[in-house]
PDB file of C-alpha atoms in Angstrom:
ATOM      1  CA  MET A   1      -0.229   0.083  -0.041  1.00 71.00           C
ATOM      2  CA  LYS A   2       3.076   2.683   0.978  1.00 69.00           C
ATOM      3  CA  LYS A   3       4.514   1.837  -2.642  1.00 76.00           C
ATOM      4  CA  PHE A   4       1.232   2.839  -4.431  1.00 77.00           C
ATOM      5  CA  LEU A   5       0.134   5.862  -1.916  1.00 79.00           C
ATOM      6  CA  ILE A   6       3.533   8.183  -1.644  1.00 82.00           C
ATOM      7  CA  PRO A   7       4.009   8.045  -5.787  1.00 78.00           C
ATOM      8  CA  ALA A   8       0.453   8.832  -6.214  1.00 80.00           C
ATOM      9  CA  ILE A   9       1.032  11.940  -3.245  1.00 83.00           C
ATOM     10  CA  ALA A  10       4.082  13.230  -5.066  1.00 78.00           C
ATOM     11  CA  LEU A  11       2.105  13.105  -8.569  1.00 75.00           C
ATOM     12  CA  ALA A  12      -0.796  14.845  -7.063  1.00 77.00           C
ATOM     13  CA  ALA A  13       1.648  17.557  -5.110  1.00 75.00           C
ATOM     14  CA  ALA A  14       3.080  18.001  -8.493  1.00 71.00           C
ATOM     15  CA  SER A  15       0.197  18.610 -10.711  1.00 74.00           C
ATOM     16  CA  VAL A  16      -0.550  21.659  -8.397  1.00 69.00           C
ATOM     17  CA  ALA A  17       2.192  22.921  -8.550  1.00 65.00           C
ATOM     18  CA  VAL A  18       3.356  22.969 -12.463  1.00 62.00           C
ATOM     19  CA  PRO A  19       0.866  25.164 -13.057  1.00 63.00           C
ATOM     20  CA  ALA A  20       0.873  27.364 -10.637  1.00 59.00           C
ATOM     21  CA  MET A  21       4.738  27.697 -11.458  1.00 60.00           C
ATOM     22  CA  ALA A  22       4.074  28.069 -14.764  1.00 60.00           C
ATOM     23  CA  GLN A  23       1.729  30.956 -14.252  1.00 59.00           C
ATOM     24  CA  ASN A  24       3.172  34.505 -15.245  1.00 58.00           C
ATOM     25  CA  TYR A  25       2.027  37.093 -12.676  1.00 54.00           C
ATOM     26  CA  GLY A  26       4.447  40.219 -14.232  1.00 53.00           C
ATOM     27  CA  PRO A  27       6.902  42.810 -12.447  1.00 51.00           C
ATOM     28  CA  GLN A  28       4.143  44.334 -11.162  1.00 51.00           C
ATOM     29  CA  HIS A  29       2.937  41.616  -8.861  1.00 48.00           C
ATOM     30  CA  ARG A  30       6.427  40.862  -7.831  1.00 46.00           C
ATOM     31  CA  GLY A  31       7.226  43.666  -6.608  1.00 49.00           C
ATOM     32  CA  ASP A  32      10.452  44.229  -8.420  1.00 47.00           C
ATOM     33  CA  ARG A  33      10.944  47.729  -8.276  1.00 48.00           C
ATOM     34  CA  TYR A  34      13.917  47.401 -11.205  1.00 48.00           C
ATOM     35  CA  GLU A  35      11.241  46.097 -13.444  1.00 48.00           C
ATOM     36  CA  ARG A  36       9.744  49.034 -14.018  1.00 49.00           C
ATOM     37  CA  PRO A  37       8.845  51.172 -17.394  1.00 48.00           C
ATOM     38  CA  TYR A  38      11.385  54.178 -17.894  1.00 46.00           C
ATOM     39  CA  GLU A  39       8.441  56.396 -19.260  1.00 46.00           C
ATOM     40  CA  ARG A  40       8.840  58.880 -16.825  1.00 47.00           C
ATOM     41  CA  ASP A  41      12.507  59.156 -16.624  1.00 48.00           C
ATOM     42  CA  ASP A  42      14.378  62.241 -17.918  1.00 50.00           C
ATOM     43  CA  ARG A  43      16.132  60.489 -19.930  1.00 50.00           C
ATOM     44  CA  GLY A  44      14.117  58.888 -21.750  1.00 51.00           C
ATOM     45  CA  GLY A  45      14.724  55.778 -20.435  1.00 50.00           C
ATOM     46  CA  ARG A  46      18.430  55.573 -21.797  1.00 48.00           C
ATOM     47  CA  TYR A  47      21.754  55.644 -20.303  1.00 47.00           C
ATOM     48  CA  ASP A  48      24.117  55.374 -22.992  1.00 48.00           C
ATOM     49  CA  ASN A  49      26.650  58.130 -24.534  1.00 49.00           C
ATOM     50  CA  ASP A  50      24.966  59.081 -27.435  1.00 49.00           C
ATOM     51  CA  ARG A  51      27.298  61.197 -28.743  1.00 47.00           C
ATOM     52  CA  GLY A  52      25.594  60.979 -32.848  1.00 50.00           C
ATOM     53  CA  GLY A  53      22.742  62.982 -31.088  1.00 52.00           C
ATOM     54  CA  ARG A  54      19.751  59.892 -32.170  1.00 54.00           C
ATOM     55  CA  ASN A  55      18.017  60.266 -28.476  1.00 60.00           C
ATOM     56  CA  TRP A  56      18.471  63.726 -27.635  1.00 60.00           C
ATOM     57  CA  GLN A  57      15.885  65.088 -25.902  1.00 67.00           C
ATOM     58  CA  ASP A  58      14.672  68.381 -26.422  1.00 66.00           C
ATOM     59  CA  ILE A  59      14.326  71.071 -23.945  1.00 68.00           C
ATOM     60  CA  SER A  60      10.433  70.936 -23.435  1.00 69.00           C
ATOM     61  CA  GLN A  61      10.763  67.260 -23.273  1.00 83.00           C
ATOM     62  CA  ARG A  62      13.570  67.412 -20.176  1.00 82.00           C
ATOM     63  CA  LYS A  63      11.891  70.615 -19.045  1.00 84.00           C
ATOM     64  CA  TYR A  64       8.535  68.869 -18.827  1.00 89.00           C
ATOM     65  CA  GLN A  65       9.802  65.638 -17.135  1.00 91.00           C
ATOM     66  CA  LEU A  66      11.351  67.568 -14.701  1.00 92.00           C
ATOM     67  CA  ASP A  67       9.045  70.352 -14.293  1.00 92.00           C
ATOM     68  CA  ARG A  68       6.326  67.711 -13.587  1.00 93.00           C
ATOM     69  CA  ARG A  69       8.399  65.393 -11.184  1.00 93.00           C
ATOM     70  CA  ILE A  70       8.864  69.113  -9.245  1.00 93.00           C
ATOM     71  CA  ASP A  71       5.219  69.848  -9.003  1.00 93.00           C
ATOM     72  CA  VAL A  72       4.868  65.974  -8.009  1.00 92.00           C
ATOM     73  CA  GLY A  73       6.901  67.017  -4.811  1.00 91.00           C
ATOM     74  CA  GLU A  74       5.294  69.677  -4.341  1.00 91.00           C
ATOM     75  CA  ARG A  75       2.021  68.190  -4.162  1.00 92.00           C
ATOM     76  CA  ASN A  76       3.102  65.041  -1.838  1.00 90.00           C
ATOM     77  CA  ARG A  77       4.906  67.665   0.418  1.00 89.00           C
ATOM     78  CA  GLN A  78       8.181  65.722  -0.550  1.00 90.00           C
ATOM     79  CA  LEU A  79       9.588  68.549  -1.439  1.00 91.00           C
ATOM     80  CA  SER A  80       9.133  72.011   0.351  1.00 90.00           C
ATOM     81  CA  ARG A  81       7.856  75.452  -1.463  1.00 91.00           C
ATOM     82  CA  ARG A  82      11.380  76.885  -0.870  1.00 92.00           C
ATOM     83  CA  GLU A  83      12.852  73.913  -2.372  1.00 92.00           C
ATOM     84  CA  ALA A  84      10.585  73.550  -5.280  1.00 92.00           C
ATOM     85  CA  THR A  85      10.912  77.387  -5.401  1.00 94.00           C
ATOM     86  CA  ARG A  86      15.336  77.061  -6.088  1.00 95.00           C
ATOM     87  CA  LEU A  87      14.696  73.748  -8.120  1.00 95.00           C
ATOM     88  CA  ARG A  88      12.546  75.317 -10.911  1.00 95.00           C
ATOM     89  CA  ALA A  89      14.934  78.595 -10.777  1.00 95.00           C
ATOM     90  CA  GLU A  90      17.669  76.409 -11.492  1.00 95.00           C
ATOM     91  CA  LEU A  91      15.021  74.366 -14.630  1.00 93.00           C
ATOM     92  CA  ASN A  92      14.702  77.863 -16.274  1.00 92.00           C
ATOM     93  CA  ALA A  93      17.979  78.777 -15.675  1.00 94.00           C
ATOM     94  CA  LEU A  94      19.550  75.040 -17.834  1.00 92.00           C
ATOM     95  CA  VAL A  95      16.671  76.081 -20.134  1.00 89.00           C
ATOM     96  CA  ARG A  96      17.799  79.744 -21.243  1.00 92.00           C
ATOM     97  CA  LEU A  97      21.466  78.288 -21.179  1.00 92.00           C
ATOM     98  CA  GLU A  98      19.943  75.964 -23.995  1.00 88.00           C
ATOM     99  CA  ARG A  99      18.159  78.069 -25.938  1.00 89.00           C
ATOM    100  CA  SER A 100      21.319  80.284 -25.778  1.00 91.00           C
ATOM    101  CA  TYR A 101      23.388  77.306 -27.130  1.00 89.00           C
ATOM    102  CA  LEU A 102      20.967  76.019 -30.136  1.00 87.00           C
ATOM    103  CA  ARG A 103      20.766  79.641 -31.666  1.00 89.00           C
ATOM    104  CA  GLY A 104      24.117  78.716 -32.596  1.00 85.00           C
ATOM    105  CA  GLY A 105      24.035  75.172 -33.365  1.00 85.00           C
ATOM    106  CA  LEU A 106      24.647  72.450 -30.839  1.00 83.00           C
ATOM    107  CA  SER A 107      28.626  71.393 -30.686  1.00 87.00           C
ATOM    108  CA  TRP A 108      28.965  67.634 -28.654  1.00 86.00           C
ATOM    109  CA  ARG A 109      31.444  69.880 -25.976  1.00 90.00           C
ATOM    110  CA  GLU A 110      27.337  71.623 -25.223  1.00 88.00           C
ATOM    111  CA  ARG A 111      25.300  68.317 -25.425  1.00 86.00           C
ATOM    112  CA  ALA A 112      27.571  66.979 -23.081  1.00 86.00           C
ATOM    113  CA  GLU A 113      27.646  70.073 -20.776  1.00 90.00           C
ATOM    114  CA  LEU A 114      23.986  70.168 -20.809  1.00 89.00           C
ATOM    115  CA  ASP A 115      23.256  66.321 -20.948  1.00 86.00           C
ATOM    116  CA  ARG A 116      25.786  66.723 -17.772  1.00 91.00           C
ATOM    117  CA  ARG A 117      23.007  69.292 -15.945  1.00 93.00           C
ATOM    118  CA  TYR A 118      20.231  67.735 -16.765  1.00 91.00           C
ATOM    119  CA  ASP A 119      21.133  65.021 -14.801  1.00 90.00           C
ATOM    120  CA  ARG A 120      22.615  66.902 -11.934  1.00 94.00           C
ATOM    121  CA  LEU A 121      19.269  68.527 -11.709  1.00 94.00           C
ATOM    122  CA  SER A 122      17.090  65.377 -11.650  1.00 92.00           C
ATOM    123  CA  MET A 123      19.519  64.088  -8.999  1.00 93.00           C
ATOM    124  CA  GLN A 124      19.068  67.456  -6.761  1.00 93.00           C
ATOM    125  CA  VAL A 125      15.189  66.790  -7.515  1.00 93.00           C
ATOM    126  CA  ARG A 126      15.592  63.087  -6.687  1.00 92.00           C
ATOM    127  CA  ALA A 127      18.101  63.852  -3.044  1.00 91.00           C
ATOM    128  CA  GLU A 128      15.249  66.892  -2.781  1.00 90.00           C
ATOM    129  CA  ARG A 129      12.307  64.433  -2.583  1.00 88.00           C
ATOM    130  CA  ARG A 130      13.604  62.005  -0.789  1.00 88.00           C
ATOM    131  CA  ASP A 131      15.381  63.526   2.038  1.00 85.00           C
ATOM    132  CA  ARG A 132      12.183  64.149   4.364  1.00 76.00           C
ATOM    133  CA  ASP A 133      13.120  67.810   5.444  1.00 71.00           C
ATOM    134  CA  ASN A 134      14.800  66.075   8.582  1.00 61.00           C
ATOM    135  CA  ARG A 135      11.182  65.033   9.317  1.00 62.00           C
ATOM    136  CA  ARG A 136      10.968  61.721  11.337  1.00 55.00           C
ATOM    137  CA  TYR A 137       7.650  60.901   9.439  1.00 54.00           C
TER     138      TYR A 137
END
């Protein structure tokens, strides 16, 4: 009887477990934060050194995305009004600089400088949103 019962239990357990393992829940159900799409990223989801300019985002795209991140941070009270004002002023100064560069044509050095400054501002927005303004809770 034991020779028949143990394999039958193993077969029943396998028949229940195999379909459950084949189920694809997707990244949103795993809680895997690294599987999120990067459409909200101000670099358009790219992390390369694109010297050809194929993936360069213009003023309006990067400004809109960073401005939206500042707005959301202020609305969620992750940013104080003073922090949001300072970050917007830096963003507007960067937009003015980019427009002045674009008047004479954008060289690769100017593009690299702007990309570096946009990245730095993006990191500042992220840091300010996460610093909790010295609050404990």
